[in-house]
Tab-separated table of N, CA and C in Angstrom:
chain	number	residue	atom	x	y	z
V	1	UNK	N	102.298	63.000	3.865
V	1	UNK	CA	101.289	63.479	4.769
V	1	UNK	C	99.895	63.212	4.226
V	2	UNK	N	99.598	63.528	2.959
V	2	UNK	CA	98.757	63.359	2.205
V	2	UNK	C	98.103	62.177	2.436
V	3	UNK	N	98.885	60.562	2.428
V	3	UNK	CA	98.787	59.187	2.203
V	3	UNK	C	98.082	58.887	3.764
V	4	UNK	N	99.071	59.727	4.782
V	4	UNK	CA	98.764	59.366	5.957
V	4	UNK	C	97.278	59.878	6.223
V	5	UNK	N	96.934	61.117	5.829
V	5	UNK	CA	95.257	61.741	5.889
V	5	UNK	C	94.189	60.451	5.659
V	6	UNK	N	94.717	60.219	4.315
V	6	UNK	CA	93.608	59.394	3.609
V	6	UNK	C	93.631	58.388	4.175
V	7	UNK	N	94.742	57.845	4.993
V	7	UNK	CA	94.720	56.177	5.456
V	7	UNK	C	93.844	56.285	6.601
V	8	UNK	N	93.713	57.565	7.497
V	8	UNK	CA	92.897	57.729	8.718
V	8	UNK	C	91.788	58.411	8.294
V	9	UNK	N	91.390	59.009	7.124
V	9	UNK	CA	90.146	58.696	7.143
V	9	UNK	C	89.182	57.636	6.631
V	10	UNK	N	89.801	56.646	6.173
V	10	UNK	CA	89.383	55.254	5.041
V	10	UNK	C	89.410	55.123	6.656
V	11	UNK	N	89.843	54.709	7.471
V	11	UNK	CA	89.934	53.688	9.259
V	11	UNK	C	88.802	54.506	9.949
V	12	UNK	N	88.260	55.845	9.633
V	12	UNK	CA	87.363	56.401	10.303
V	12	UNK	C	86.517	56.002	9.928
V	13	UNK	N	86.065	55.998	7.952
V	13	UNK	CA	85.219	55.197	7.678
V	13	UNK	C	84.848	54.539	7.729
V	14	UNK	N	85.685	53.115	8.002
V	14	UNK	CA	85.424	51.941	7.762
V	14	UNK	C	84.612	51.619	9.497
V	15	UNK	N	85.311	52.324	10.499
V	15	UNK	CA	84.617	52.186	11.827
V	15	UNK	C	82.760	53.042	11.480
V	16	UNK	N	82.773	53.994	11.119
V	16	UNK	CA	81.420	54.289	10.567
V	16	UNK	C	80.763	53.659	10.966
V	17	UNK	N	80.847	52.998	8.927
V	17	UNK	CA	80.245	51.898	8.397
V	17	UNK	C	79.609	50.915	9.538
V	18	UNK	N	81.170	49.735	10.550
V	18	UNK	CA	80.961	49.063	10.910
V	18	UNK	C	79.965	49.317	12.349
V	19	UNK	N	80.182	50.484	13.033
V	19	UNK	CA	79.046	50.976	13.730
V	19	UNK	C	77.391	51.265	12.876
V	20	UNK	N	77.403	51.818	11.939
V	20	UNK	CA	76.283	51.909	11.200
V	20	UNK	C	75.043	50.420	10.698
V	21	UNK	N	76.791	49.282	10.391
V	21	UNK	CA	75.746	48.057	9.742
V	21	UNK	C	75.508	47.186	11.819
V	22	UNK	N	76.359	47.537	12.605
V	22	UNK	CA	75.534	47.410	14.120
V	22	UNK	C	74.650	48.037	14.420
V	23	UNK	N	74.299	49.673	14.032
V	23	UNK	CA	72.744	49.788	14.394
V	23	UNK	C	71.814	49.236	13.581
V	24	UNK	N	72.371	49.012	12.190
V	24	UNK	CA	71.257	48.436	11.422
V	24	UNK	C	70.497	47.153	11.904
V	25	UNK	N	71.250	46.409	12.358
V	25	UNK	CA	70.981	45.296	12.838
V	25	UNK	C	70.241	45.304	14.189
V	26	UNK	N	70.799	46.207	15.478
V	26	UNK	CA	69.940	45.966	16.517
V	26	UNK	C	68.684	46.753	15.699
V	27	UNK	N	67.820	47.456	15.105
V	27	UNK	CA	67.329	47.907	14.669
V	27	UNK	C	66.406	47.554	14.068
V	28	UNK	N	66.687	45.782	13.275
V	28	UNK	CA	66.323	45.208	12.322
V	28	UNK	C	65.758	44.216	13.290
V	29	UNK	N	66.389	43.868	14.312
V	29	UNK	CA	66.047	42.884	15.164
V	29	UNK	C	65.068	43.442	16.215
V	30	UNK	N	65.192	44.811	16.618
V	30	UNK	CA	64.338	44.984	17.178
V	30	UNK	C	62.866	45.203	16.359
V	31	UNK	N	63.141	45.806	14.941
V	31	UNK	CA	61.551	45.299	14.272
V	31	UNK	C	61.211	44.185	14.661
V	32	UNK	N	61.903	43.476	14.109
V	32	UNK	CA	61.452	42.005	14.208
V	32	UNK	C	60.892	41.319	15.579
V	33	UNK	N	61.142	42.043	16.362
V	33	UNK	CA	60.669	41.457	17.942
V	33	UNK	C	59.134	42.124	17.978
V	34	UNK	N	59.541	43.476	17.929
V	34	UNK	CA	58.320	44.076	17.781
V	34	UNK	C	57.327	43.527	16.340
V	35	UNK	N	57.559	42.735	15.780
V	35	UNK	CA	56.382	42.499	14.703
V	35	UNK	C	55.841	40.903	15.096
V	36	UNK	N	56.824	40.205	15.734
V	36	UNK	CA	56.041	39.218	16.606
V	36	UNK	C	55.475	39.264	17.820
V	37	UNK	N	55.982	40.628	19.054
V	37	UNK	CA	54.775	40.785	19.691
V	37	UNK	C	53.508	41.150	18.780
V	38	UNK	N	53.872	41.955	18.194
V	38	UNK	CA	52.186	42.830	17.749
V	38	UNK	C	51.327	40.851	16.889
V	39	UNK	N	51.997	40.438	16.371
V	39	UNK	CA	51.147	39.382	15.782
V	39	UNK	C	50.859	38.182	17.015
V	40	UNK	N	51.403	38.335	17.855
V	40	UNK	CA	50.876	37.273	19.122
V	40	UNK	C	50.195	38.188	19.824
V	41	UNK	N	50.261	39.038	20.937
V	41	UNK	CA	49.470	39.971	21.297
V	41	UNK	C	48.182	40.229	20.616
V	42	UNK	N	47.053	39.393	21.254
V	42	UNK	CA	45.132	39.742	20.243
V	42	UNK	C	44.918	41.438	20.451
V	43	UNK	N	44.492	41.447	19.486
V	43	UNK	CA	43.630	43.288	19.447
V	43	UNK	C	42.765	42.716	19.775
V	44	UNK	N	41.881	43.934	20.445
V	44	UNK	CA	40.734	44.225	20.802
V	44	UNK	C	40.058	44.939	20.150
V	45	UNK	N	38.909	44.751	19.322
V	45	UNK	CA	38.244	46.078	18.500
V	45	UNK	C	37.736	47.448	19.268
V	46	UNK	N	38.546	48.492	18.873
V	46	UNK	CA	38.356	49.309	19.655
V	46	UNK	C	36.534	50.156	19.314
V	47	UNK	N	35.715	49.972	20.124
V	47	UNK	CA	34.531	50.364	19.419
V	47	UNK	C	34.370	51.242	20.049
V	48	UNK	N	34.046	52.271	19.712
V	48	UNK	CA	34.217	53.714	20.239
V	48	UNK	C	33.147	54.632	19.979
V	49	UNK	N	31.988	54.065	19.434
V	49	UNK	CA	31.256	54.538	18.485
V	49	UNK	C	29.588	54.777	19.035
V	50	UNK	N	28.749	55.584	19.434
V	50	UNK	CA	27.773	55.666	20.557
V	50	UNK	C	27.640	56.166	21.503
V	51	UNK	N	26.864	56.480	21.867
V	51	UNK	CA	26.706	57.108	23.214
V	51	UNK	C	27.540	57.216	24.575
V	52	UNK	N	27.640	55.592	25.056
V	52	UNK	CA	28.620	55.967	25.801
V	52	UNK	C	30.233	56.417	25.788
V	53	UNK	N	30.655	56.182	24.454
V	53	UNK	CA	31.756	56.367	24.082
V	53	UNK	C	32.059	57.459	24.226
V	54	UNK	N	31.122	58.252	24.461
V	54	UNK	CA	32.027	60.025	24.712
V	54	UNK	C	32.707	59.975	26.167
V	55	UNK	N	32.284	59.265	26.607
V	55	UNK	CA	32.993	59.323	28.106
V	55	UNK	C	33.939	57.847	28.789
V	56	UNK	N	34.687	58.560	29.335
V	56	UNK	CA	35.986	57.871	29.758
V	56	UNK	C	35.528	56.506	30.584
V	57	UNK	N	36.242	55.622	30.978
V	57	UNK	CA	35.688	54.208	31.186
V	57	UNK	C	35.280	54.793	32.865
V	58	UNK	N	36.321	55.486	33.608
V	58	UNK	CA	35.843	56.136	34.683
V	58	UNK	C	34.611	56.921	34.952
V	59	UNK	N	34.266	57.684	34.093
V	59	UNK	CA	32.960	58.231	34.305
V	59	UNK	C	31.635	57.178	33.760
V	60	UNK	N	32.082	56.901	32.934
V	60	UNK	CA	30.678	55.451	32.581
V	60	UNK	C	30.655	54.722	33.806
V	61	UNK	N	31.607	53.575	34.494
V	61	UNK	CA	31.932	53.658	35.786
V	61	UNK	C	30.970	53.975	37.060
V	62	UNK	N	31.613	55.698	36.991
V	62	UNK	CA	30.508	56.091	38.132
V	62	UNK	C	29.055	56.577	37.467
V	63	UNK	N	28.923	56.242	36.234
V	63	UNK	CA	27.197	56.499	35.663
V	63	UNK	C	26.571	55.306	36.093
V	64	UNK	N	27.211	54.514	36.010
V	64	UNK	CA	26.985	53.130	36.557
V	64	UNK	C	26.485	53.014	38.020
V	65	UNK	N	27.655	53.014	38.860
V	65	UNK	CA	27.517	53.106	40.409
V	65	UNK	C	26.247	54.261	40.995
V	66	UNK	N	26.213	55.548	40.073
V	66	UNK	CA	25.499	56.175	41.119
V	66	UNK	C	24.225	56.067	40.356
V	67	UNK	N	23.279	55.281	38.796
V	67	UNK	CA	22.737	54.701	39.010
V	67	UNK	C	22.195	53.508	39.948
V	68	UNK	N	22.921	52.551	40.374
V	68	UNK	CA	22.555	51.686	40.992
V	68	UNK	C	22.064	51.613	42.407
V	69	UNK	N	23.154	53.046	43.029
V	69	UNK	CA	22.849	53.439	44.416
V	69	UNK	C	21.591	54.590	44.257
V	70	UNK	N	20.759	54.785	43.211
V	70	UNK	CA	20.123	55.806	43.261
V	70	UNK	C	18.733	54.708	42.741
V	71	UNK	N	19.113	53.559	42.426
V	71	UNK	CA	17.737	52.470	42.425
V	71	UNK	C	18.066	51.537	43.759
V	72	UNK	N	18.549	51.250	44.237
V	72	UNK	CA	18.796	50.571	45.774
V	72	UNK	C	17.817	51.703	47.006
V	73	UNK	N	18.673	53.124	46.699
V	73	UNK	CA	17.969	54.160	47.566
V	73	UNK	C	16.142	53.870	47.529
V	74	UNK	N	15.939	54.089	46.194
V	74	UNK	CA	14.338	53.550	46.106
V	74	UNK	C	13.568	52.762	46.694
V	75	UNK	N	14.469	51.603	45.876
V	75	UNK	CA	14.007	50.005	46.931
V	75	UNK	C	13.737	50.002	47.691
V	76	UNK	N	14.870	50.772	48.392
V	76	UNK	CA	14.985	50.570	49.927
V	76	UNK	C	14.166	51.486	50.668
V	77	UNK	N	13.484	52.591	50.930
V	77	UNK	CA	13.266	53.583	51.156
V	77	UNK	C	11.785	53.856	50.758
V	78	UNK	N	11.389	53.166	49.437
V	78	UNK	CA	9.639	53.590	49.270
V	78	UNK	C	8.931	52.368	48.783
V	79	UNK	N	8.007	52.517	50.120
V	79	UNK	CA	7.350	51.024	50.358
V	79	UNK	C	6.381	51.080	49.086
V	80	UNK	N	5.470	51.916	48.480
V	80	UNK	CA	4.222	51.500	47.513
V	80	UNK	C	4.963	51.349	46.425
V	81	UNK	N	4.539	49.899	45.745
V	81	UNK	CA	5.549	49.673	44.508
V	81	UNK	C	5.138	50.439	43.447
V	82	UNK	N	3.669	51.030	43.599
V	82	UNK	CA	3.525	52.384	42.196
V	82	UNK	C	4.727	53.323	41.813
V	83	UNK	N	4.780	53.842	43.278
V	83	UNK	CA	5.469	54.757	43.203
V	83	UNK	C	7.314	54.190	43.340
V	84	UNK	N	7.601	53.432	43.241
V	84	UNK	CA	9.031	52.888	42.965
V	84	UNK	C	9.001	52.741	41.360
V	85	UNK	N	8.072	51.956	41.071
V	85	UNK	CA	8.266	51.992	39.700
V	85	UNK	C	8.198	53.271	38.846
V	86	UNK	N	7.381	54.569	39.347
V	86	UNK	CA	7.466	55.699	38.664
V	86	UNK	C	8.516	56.046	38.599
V	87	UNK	N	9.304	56.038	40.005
V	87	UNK	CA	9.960	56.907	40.473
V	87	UNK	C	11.846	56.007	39.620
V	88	UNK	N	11.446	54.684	39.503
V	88	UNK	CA	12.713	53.694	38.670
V	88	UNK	C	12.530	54.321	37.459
V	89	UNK	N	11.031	54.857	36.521
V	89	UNK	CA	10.760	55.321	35.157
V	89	UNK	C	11.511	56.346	34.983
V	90	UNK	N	11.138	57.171	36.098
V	90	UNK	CA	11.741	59.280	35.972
V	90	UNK	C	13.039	58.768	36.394
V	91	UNK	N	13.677	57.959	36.942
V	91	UNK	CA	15.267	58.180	37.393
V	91	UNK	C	15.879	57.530	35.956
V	92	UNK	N	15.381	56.946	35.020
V	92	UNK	CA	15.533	56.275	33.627
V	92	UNK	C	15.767	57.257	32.598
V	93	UNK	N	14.567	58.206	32.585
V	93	UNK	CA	14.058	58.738	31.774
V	93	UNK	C	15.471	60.821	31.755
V	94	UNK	N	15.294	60.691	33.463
V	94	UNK	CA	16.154	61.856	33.564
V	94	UNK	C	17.696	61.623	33.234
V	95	UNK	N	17.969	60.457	33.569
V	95	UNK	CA	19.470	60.276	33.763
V	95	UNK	C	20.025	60.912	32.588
V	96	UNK	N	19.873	60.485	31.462
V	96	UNK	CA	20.969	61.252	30.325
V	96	UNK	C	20.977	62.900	30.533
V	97	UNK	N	19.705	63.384	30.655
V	97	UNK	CA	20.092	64.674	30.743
V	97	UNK	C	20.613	64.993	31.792
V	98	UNK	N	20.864	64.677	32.996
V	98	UNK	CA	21.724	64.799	34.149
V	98	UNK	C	22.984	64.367	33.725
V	99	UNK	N	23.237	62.824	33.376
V	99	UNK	CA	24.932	63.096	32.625
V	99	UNK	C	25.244	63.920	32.021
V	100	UNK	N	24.853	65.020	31.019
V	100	UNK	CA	24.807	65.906	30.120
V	100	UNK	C	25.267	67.030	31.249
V	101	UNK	N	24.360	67.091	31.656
V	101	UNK	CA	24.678	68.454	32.377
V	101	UNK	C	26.104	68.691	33.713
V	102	UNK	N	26.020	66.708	33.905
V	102	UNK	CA	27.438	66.901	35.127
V	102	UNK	C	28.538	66.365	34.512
V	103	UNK	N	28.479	65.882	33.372
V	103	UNK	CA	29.700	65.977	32.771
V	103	UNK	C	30.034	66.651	31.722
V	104	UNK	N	29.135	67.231	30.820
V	104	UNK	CA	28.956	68.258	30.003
V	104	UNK	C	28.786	67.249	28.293
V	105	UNK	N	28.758	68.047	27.392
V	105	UNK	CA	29.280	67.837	26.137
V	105	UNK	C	30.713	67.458	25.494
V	106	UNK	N	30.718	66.490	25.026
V	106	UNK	CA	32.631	66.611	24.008
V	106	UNK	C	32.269	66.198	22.891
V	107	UNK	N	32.648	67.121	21.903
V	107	UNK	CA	32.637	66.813	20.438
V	107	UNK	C	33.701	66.134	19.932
């Protein structure tokens, strides 16, 4: 009985093993796939660093857009060019503290 134990667990083992050196391998191969995407695939330097970087590509985005529709409005709308150009200076000059305040702070 004894002989028979040990012979089925040496056959349990040995299936283990032979499952074990098969994950090793899909495992090994899948590094390996994954280490030639990452070396063909270009990085991009992620620069993150400045002002606009506190905010998401979506809100820079619409800092963008509702600048542009808020110098078009001008253009369009006030004929003496003094006062467009003041008025292009103060919409320059206010904007950050208006982003500040409608999208807030993130540390």
């Amino acid at each position: 009985m004894s002989k028979e134990r040990a012979r089925r667990r040496a056959a349990r083992e040995a299936q283990l093993e032979r499952e074990r050196a098969v994950r090793r391998r899909r495992v090994a191969r899948r590094e390996r796939r994954r280490a030639v995407v990452r070396r063909l695939t270009p990085r991009w330097p992620r620069r993150r660093a400045g002002r606009l970087a506190r905010h998401s590509r979506g809100e820079r985005a619409a800092i963008v857009g509702l600048t542009g529709v808020a110098l078009v409005a001008i253009w369009s709308f006030v004929d003496d060019l003094a006062l467009r150009v003041v008025l292009v200076v103060l919409l320059l000059l206010v904007l950050p503290a208006a982003v500040v305040i409608a999208l807030g702070r993130r540390s």
